[in-house]
PDB file of C-alpha atoms and ligand atoms in Angstrom:
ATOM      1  CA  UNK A 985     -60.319 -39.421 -12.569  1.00  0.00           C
ATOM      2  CA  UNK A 986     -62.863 -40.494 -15.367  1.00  0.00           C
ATOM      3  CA  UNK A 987     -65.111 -37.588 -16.620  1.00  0.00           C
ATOM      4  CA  UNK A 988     -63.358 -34.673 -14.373  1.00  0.00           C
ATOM      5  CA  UNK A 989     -61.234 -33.174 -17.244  1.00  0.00           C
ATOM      6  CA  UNK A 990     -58.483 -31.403 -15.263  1.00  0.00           C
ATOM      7  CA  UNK A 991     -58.781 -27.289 -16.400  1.00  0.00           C
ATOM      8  CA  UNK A 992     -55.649 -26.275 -18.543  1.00  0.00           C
ATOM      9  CA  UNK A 993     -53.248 -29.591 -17.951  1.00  0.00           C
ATOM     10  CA  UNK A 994     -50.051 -27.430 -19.607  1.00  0.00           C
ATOM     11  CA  UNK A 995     -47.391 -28.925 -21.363  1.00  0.00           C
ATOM     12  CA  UNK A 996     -45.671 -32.119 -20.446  1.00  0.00           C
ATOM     13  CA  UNK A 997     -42.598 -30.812 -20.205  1.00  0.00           C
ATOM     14  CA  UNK A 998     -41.687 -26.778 -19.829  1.00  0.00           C
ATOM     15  CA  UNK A 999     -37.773 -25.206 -20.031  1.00  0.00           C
ATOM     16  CA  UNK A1000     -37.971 -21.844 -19.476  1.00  0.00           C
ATOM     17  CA  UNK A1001     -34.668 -19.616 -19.484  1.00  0.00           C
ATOM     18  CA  UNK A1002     -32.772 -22.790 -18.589  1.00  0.00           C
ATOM     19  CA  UNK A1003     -29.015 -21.305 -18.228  1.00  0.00           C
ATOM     20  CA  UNK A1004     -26.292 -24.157 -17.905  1.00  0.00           C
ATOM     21  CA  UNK A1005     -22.112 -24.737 -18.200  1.00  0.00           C
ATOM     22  CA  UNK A1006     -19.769 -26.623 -17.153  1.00  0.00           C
ATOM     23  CA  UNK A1007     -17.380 -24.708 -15.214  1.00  0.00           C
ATOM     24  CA  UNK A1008     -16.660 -20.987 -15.776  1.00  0.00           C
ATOM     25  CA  UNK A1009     -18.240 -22.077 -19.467  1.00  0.00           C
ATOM     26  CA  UNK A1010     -22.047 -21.067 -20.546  1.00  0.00           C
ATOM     27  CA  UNK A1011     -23.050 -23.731 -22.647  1.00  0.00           C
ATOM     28  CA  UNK A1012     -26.761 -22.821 -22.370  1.00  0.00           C
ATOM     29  CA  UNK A1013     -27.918 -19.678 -22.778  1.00  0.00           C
ATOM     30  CA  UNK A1014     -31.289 -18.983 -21.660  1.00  0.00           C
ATOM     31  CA  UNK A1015     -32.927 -22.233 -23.577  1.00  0.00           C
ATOM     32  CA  UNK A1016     -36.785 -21.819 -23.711  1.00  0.00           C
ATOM     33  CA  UNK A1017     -39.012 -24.754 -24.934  1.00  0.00           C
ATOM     34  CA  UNK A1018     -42.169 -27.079 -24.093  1.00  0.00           C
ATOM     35  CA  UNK A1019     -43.042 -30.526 -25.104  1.00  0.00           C
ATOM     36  CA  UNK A1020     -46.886 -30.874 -25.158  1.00  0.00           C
ATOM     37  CA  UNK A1021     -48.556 -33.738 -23.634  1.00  0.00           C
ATOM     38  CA  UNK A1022     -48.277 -37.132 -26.216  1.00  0.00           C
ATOM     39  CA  UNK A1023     -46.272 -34.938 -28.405  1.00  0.00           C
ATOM     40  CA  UNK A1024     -42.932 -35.981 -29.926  1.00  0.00           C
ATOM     41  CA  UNK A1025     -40.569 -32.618 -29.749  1.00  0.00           C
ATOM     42  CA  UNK A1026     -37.486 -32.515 -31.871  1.00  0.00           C
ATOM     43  CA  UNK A1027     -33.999 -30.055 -30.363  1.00  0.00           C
ATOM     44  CA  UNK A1028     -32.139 -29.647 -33.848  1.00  0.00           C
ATOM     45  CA  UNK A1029     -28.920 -28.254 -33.968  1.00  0.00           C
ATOM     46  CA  UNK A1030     -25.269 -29.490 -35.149  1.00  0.00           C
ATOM     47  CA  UNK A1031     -22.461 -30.698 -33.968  1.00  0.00           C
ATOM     48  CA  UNK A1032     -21.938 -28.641 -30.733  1.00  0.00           C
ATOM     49  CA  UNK A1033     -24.933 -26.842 -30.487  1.00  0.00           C
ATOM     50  CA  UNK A1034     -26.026 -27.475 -27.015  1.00  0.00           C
ATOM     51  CA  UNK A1035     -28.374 -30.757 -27.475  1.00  0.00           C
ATOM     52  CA  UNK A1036     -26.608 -33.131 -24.923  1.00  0.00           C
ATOM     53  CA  UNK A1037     -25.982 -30.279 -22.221  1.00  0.00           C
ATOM     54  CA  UNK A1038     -29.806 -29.165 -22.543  1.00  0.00           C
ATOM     55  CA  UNK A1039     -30.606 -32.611 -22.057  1.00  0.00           C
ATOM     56  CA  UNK A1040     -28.468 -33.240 -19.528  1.00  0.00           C
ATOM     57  CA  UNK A1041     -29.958 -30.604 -17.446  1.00  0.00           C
ATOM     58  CA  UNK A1042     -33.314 -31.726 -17.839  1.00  0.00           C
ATOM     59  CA  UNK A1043     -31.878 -34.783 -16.591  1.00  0.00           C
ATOM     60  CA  UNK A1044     -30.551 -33.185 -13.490  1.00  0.00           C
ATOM     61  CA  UNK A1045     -26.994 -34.767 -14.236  1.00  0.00           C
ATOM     62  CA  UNK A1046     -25.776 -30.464 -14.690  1.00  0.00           C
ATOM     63  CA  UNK A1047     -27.198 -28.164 -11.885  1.00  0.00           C
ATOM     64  CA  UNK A1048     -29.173 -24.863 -14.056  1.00  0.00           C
ATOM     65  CA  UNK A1049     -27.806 -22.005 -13.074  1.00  0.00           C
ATOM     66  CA  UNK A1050     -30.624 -20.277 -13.921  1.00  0.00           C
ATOM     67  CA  UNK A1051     -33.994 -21.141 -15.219  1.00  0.00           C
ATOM     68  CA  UNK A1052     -37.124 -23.289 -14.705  1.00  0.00           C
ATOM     69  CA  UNK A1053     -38.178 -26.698 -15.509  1.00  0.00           C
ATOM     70  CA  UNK A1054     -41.698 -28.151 -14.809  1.00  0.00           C
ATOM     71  CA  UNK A1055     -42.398 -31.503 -15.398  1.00  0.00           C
ATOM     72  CA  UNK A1056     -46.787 -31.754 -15.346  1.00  0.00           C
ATOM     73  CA  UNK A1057     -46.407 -28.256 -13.896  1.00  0.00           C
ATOM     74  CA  UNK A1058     -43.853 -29.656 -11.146  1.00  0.00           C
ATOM     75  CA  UNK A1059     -40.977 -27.735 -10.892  1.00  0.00           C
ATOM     76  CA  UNK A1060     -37.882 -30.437 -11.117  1.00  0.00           C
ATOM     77  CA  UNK A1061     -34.644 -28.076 -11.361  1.00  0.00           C
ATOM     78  CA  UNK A1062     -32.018 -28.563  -8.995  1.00  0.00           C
ATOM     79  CA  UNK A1063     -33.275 -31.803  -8.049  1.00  0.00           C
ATOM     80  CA  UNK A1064     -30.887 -34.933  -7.955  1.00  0.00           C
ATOM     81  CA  UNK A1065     -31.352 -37.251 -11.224  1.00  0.00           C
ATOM     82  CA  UNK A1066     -32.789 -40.545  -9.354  1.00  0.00           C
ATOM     83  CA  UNK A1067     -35.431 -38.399  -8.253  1.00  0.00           C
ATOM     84  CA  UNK A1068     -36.357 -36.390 -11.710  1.00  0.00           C
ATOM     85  CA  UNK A1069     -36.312 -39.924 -13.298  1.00  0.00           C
ATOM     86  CA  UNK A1070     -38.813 -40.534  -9.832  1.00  0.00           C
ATOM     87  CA  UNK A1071     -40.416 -37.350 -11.079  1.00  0.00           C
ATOM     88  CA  UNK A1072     -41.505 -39.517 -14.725  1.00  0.00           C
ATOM     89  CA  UNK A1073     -38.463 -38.047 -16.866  1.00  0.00           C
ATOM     90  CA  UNK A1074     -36.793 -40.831 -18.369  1.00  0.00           C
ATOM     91  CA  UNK A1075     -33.029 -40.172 -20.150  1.00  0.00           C
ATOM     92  CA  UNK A1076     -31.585 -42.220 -23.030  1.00  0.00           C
ATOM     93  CA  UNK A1077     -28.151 -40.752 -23.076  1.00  0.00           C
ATOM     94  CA  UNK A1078     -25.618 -39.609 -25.253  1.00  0.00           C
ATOM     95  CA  UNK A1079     -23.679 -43.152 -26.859  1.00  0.00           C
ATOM     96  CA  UNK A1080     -26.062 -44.919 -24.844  1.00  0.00           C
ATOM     97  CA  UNK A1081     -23.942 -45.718 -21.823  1.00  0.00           C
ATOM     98  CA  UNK A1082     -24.294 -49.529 -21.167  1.00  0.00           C
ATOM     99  CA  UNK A1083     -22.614 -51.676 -19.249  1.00  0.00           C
ATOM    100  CA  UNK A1084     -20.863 -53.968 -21.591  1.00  0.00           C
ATOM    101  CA  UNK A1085     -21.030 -56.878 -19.388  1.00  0.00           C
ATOM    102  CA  UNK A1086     -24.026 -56.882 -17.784  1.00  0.00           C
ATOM    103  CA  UNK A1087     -26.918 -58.687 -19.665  1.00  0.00           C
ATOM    104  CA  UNK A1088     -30.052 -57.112 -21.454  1.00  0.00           C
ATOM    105  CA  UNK A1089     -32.325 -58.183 -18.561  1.00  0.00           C
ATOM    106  CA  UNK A1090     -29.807 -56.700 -16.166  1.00  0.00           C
ATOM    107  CA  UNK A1091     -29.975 -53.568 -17.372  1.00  0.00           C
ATOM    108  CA  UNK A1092     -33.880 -53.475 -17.227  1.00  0.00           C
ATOM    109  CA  UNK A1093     -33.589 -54.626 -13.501  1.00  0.00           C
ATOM    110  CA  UNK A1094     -31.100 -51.828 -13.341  1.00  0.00           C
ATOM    111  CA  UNK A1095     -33.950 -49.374 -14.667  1.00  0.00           C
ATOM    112  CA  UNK A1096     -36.438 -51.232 -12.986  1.00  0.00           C
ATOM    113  CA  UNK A1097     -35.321 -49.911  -9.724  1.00  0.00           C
ATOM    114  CA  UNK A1098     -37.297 -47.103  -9.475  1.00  0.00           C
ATOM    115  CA  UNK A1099     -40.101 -48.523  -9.251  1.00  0.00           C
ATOM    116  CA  UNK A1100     -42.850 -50.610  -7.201  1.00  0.00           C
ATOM    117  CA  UNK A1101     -42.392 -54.823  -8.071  1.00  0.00           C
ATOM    118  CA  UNK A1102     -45.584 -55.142  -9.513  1.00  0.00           C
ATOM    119  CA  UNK A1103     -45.550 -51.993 -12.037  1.00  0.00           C
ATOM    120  CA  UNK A1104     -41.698 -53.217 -12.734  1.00  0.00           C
ATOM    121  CA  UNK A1105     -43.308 -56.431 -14.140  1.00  0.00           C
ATOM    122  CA  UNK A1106     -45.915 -55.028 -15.678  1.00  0.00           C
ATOM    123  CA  UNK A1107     -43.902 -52.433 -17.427  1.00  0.00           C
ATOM    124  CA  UNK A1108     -41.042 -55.741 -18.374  1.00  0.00           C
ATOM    125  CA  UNK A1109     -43.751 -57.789 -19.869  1.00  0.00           C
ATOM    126  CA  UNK A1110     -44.840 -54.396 -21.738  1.00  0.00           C
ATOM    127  CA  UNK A1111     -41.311 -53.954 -22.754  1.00  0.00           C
ATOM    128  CA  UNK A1112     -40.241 -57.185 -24.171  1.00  0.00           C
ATOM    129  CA  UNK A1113     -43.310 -57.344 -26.319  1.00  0.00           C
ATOM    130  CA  UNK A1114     -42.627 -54.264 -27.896  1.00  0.00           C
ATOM    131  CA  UNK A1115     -38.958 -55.212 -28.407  1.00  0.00           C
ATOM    132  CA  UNK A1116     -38.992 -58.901 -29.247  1.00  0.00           C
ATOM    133  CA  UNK A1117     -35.361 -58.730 -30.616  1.00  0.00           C
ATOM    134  CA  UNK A1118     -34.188 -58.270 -26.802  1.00  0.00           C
ATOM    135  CA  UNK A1119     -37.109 -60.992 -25.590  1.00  0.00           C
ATOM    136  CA  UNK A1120     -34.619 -63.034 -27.159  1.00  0.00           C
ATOM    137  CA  UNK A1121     -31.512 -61.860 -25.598  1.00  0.00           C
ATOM    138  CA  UNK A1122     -32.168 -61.156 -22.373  1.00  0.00           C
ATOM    139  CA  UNK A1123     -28.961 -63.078 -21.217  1.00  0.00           C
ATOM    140  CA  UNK A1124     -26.867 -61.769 -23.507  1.00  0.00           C
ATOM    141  CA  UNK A1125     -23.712 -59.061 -22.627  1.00  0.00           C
ATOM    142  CA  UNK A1126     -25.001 -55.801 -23.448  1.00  0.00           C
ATOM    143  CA  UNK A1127     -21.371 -55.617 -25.172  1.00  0.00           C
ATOM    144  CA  UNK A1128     -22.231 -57.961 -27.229  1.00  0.00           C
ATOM    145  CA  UNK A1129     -25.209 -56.843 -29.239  1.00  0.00           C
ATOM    146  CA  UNK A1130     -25.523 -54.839 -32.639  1.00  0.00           C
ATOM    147  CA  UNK A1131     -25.699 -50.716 -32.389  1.00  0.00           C
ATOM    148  CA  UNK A1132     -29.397 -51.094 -33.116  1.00  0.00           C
ATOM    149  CA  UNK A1133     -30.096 -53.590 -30.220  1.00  0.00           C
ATOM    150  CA  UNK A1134     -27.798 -51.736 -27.786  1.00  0.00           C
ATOM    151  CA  UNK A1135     -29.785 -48.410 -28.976  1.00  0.00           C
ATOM    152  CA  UNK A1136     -33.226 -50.433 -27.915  1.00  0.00           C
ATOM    153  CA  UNK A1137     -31.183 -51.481 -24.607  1.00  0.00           C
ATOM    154  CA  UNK A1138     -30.917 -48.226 -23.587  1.00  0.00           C
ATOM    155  CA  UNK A1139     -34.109 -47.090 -24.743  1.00  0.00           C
ATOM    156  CA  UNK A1140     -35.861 -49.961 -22.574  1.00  0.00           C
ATOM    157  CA  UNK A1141     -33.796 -49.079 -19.669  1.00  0.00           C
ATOM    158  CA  UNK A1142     -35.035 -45.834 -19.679  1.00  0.00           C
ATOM    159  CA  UNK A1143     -38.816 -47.165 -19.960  1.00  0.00           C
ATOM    160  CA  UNK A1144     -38.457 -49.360 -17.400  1.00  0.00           C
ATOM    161  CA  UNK A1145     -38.235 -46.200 -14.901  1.00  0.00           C
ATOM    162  CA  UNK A1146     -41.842 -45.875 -16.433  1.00  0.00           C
ATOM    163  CA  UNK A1147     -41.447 -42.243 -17.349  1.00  0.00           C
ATOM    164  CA  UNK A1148     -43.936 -39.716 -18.436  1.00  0.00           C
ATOM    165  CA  UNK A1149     -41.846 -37.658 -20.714  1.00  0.00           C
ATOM    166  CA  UNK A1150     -38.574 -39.130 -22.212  1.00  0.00           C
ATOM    167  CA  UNK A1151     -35.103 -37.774 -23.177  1.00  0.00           C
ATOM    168  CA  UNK A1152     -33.665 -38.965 -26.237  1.00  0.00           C
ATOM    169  CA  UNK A1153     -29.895 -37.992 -27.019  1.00  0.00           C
ATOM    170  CA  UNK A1154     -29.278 -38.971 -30.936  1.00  0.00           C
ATOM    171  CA  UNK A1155     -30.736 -42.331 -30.675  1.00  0.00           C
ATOM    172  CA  UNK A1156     -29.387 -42.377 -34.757  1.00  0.00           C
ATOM    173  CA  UNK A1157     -25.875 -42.298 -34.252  1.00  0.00           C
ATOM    174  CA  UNK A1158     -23.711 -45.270 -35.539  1.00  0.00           C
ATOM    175  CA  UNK A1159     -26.601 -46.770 -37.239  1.00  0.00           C
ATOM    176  CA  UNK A1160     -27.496 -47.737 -40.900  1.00  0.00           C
ATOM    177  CA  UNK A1161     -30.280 -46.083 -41.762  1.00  0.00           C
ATOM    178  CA  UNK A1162     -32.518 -48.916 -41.825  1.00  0.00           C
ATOM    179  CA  UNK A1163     -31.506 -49.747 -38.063  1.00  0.00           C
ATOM    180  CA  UNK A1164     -32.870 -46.035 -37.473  1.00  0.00           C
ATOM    181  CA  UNK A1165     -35.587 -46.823 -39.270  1.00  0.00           C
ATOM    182  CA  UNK A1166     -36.922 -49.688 -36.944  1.00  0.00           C
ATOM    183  CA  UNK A1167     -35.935 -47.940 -33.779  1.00  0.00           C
ATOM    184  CA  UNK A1168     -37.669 -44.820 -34.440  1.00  0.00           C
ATOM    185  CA  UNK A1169     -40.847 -46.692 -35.363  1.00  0.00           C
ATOM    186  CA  UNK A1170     -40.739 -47.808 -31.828  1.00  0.00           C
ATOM    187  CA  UNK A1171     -40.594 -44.105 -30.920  1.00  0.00           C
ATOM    188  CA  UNK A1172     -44.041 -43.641 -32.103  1.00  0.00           C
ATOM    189  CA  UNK A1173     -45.553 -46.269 -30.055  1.00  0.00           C
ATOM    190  CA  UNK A1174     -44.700 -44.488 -27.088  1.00  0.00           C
ATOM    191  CA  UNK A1175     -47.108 -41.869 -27.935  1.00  0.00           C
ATOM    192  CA  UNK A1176     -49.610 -44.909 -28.099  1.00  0.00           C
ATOM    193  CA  UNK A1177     -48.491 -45.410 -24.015  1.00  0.00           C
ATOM    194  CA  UNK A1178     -48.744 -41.824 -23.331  1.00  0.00           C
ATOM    195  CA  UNK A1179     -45.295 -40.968 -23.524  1.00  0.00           C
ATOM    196  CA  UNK A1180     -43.910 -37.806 -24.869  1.00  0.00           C
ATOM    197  CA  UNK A1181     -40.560 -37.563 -26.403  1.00  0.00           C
ATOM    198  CA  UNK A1182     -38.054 -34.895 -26.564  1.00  0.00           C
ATOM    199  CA  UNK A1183     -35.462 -36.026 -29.138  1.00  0.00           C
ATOM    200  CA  UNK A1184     -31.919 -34.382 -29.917  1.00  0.00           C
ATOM    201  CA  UNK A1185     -31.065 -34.879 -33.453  1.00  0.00           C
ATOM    202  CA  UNK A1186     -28.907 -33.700 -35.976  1.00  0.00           C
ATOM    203  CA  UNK A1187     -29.808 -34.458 -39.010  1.00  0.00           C
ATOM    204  CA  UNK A1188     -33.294 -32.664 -40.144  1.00  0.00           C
ATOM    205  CA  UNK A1189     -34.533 -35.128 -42.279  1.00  0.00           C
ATOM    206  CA  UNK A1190     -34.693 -37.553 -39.641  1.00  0.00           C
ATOM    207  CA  UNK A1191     -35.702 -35.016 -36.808  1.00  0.00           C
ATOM    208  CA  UNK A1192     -39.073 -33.669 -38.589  1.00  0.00           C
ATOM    209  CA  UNK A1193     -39.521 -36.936 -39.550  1.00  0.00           C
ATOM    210  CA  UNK A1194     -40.807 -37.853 -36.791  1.00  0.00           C
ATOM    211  CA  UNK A1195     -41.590 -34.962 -34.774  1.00  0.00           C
ATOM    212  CA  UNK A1196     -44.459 -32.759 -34.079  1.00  0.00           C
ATOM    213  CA  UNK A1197     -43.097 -29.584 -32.995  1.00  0.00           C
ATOM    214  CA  UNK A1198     -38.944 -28.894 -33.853  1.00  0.00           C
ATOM    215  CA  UNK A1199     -37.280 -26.286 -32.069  1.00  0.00           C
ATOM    216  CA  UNK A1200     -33.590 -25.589 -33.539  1.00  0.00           C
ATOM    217  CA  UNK A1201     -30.268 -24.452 -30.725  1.00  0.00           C
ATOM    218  CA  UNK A1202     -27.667 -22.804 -32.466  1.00  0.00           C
ATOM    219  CA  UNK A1203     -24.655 -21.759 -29.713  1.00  0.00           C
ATOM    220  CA  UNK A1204     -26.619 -22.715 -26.710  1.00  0.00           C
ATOM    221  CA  UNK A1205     -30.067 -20.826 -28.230  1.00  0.00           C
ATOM    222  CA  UNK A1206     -33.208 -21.204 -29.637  1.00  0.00           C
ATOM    223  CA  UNK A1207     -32.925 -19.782 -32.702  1.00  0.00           C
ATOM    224  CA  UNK A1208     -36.196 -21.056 -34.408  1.00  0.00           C
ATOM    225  CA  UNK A1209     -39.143 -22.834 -33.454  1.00  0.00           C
ATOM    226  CA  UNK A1210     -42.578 -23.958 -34.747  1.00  0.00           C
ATOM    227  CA  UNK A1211     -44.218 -27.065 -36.188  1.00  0.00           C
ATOM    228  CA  UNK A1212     -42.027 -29.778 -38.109  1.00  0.00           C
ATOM    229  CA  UNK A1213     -44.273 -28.805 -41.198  1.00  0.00           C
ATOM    230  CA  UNK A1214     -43.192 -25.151 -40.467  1.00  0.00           C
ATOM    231  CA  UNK A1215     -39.240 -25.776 -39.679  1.00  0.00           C
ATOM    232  CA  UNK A1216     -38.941 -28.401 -42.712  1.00  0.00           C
ATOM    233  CA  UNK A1217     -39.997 -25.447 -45.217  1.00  0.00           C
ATOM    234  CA  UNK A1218     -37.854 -22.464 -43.339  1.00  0.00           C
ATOM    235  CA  UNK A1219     -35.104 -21.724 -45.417  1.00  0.00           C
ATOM    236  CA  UNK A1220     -33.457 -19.783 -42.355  1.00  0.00           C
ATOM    237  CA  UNK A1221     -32.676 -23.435 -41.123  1.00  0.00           C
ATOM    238  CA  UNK A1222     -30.750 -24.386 -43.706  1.00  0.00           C
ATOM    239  CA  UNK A1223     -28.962 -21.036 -43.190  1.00  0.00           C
ATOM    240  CA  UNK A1224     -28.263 -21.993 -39.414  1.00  0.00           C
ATOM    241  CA  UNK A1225     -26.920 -25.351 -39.993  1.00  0.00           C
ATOM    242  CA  UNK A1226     -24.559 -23.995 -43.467  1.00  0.00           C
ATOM    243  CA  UNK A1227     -23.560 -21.190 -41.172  1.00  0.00           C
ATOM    244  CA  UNK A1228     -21.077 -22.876 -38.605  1.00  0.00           C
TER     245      UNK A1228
HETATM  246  N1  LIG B1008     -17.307 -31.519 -20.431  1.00  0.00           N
HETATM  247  C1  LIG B1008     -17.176 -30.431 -21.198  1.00  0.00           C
HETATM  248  N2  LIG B1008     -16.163 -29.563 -21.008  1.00  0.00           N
HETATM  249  C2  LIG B1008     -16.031 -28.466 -21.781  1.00  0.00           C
HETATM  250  N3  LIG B1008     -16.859 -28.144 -22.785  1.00  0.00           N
HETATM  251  C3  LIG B1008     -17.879 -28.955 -23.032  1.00  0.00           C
HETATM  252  C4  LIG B1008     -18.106 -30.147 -22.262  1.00  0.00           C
HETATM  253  N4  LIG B1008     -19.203 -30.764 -22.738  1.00  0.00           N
HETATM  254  C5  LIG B1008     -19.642 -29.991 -23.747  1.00  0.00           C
HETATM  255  N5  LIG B1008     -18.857 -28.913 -23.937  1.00  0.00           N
HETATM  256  C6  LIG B1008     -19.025 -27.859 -24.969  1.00  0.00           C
HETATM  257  O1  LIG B1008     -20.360 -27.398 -24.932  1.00  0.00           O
HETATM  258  C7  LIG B1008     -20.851 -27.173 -26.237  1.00  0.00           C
HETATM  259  C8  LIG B1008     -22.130 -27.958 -26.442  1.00  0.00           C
HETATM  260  O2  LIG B1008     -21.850 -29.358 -26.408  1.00  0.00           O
HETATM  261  P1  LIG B1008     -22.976 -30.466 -26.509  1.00  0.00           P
HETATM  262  O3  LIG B1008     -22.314 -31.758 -26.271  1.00  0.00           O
HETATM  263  O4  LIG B1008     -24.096 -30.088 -25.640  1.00  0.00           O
HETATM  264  O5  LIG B1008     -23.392 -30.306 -28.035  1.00  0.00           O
HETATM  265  P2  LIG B1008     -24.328 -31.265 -28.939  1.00  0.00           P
HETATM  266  O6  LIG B1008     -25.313 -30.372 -29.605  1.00  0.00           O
HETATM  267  O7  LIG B1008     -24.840 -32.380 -28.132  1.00  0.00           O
HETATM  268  O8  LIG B1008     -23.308 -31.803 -30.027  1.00  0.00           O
HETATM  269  P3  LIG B1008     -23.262 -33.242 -30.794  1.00  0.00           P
HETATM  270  O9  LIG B1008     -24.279 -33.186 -31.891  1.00  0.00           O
HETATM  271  O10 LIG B1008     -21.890 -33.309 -31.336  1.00  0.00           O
HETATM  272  O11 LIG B1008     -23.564 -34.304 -29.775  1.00  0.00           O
HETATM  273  C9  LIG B1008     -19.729 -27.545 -27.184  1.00  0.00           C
HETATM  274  O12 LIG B1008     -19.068 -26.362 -27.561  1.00  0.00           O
HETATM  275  C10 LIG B1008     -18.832 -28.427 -26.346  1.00  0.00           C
HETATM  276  O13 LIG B1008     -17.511 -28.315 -26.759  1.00  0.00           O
HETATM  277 MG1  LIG B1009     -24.692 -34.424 -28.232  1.00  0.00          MG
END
């Protein structure tokens, strides 16, 4: 409510000792991290490392075995993923996932879902004006796109579920770097709709880039954290990511 301040809002987004496999394996080892409220938070790591599985969990698509995660201070672990996307966590996945055949405006109905008609129009107008490139293509096969557009497909999709905090799983991969370029600028709008963003990456450059706080996963653990300022200039990074 206007003027009423709520005392101590927390973080957006808290992970604390999040422990997660698949199978008999530990792929997560007691993960630890928070993304602050219209913050963009950066996972670092290589090839391996842990990003997708971490994310993944958030997700609820992997069942922690151990470990907390509060979305606003609401504990969402364990809970199926249609209802931590209900929650406000959106999930751009991993190679994006589309459905080659369906259409652009088929896979923001598909999003769209979630939620109540009138916010789902709201939210589509909303959309399409920030990504007039699939304005135009809204009948078009998602299989038949460019990386770049399929990239702002599945970024879309996941807005349409009108989240609160979204998942980003190496939006960069496959693209030229100026394709990156233009889709990350459309990362920092979100923080313009009160969004915050936690984004897997592996390359640095492009991570702190953009980020406001970089935490780095090394073997399933936080190895360093701290501002994107503060991670750019560690040399202990560079160590982690020469060290594999
Ligand atoms: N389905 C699976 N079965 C067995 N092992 C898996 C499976 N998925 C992931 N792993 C293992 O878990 C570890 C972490 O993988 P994950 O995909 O989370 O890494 P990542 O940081 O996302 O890597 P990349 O940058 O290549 O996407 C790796 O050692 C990987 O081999
Ligand atoms: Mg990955």
């Amino acid at each position: 409510m206007m003027g009423a301040a709520p005392h101590n809002p927390g973080p957006a987004l808290r992970v604390e000792g999040l422990v997660a496999g698949i199978g008999p394996l530990t792929i997560l080892h007691g993960v630890s991290l928070e993304v602050g409220v219209n913050e963009v938070a950066v996972v670092l790591g290589a090839n391996g490392a842990g990003k997708t599985t971490l994310l993944r969990a958030v997700a609820g698509l992997l069942t922690p075995r151990e470990g907390r995660i509060q979305l606003f201070g609401d504990a969402i672990q364990g809970r199926a993923p249609h209802l931590v996307a209900r929650a406000g966590l959106g999930h751009v996945p991993s190679g994006r996932e589309l459905f080659p055949r369906l259409t652009v405006g088929d896979h923001l109905d598909l999003g769209g879902r979630l939620c109540a008609p009138p916010r789902r129009a709201e939210l589509r107008d909303r959309l399409l004006a920030m990504f007039p490139v699939l304005a135009e293509r809204l009948r078009q096969p998602a299989g038949t796109l460019s990386g770049g557009e399929q990239q702002m497909v599945a970024i879309a999709r996941a807005l349409m579920t009108d989240p609160r905090v979204l998942l980003l799983d190496e939006p960069s991969t496959g693209l030229a770097p100026k394709i990156v370029l233009s889709v990350f600028k459309t990362l920092s709008k979100l923080r313009e709709h009160g969004v915050s963003v936690l984004l897997a990456e592996q390359s640095l450059t492009l991570g702190l880039s953009m980020a406001d706080h970089a935490f780095v996963i090394d073997h399933g653990r936080i190895v360093l954290s701290g501002t994107a300022a503060e991670i750019s200039s560690d040399r202990r990074v560079v160590d982690t990511y020469l060290g594999r």
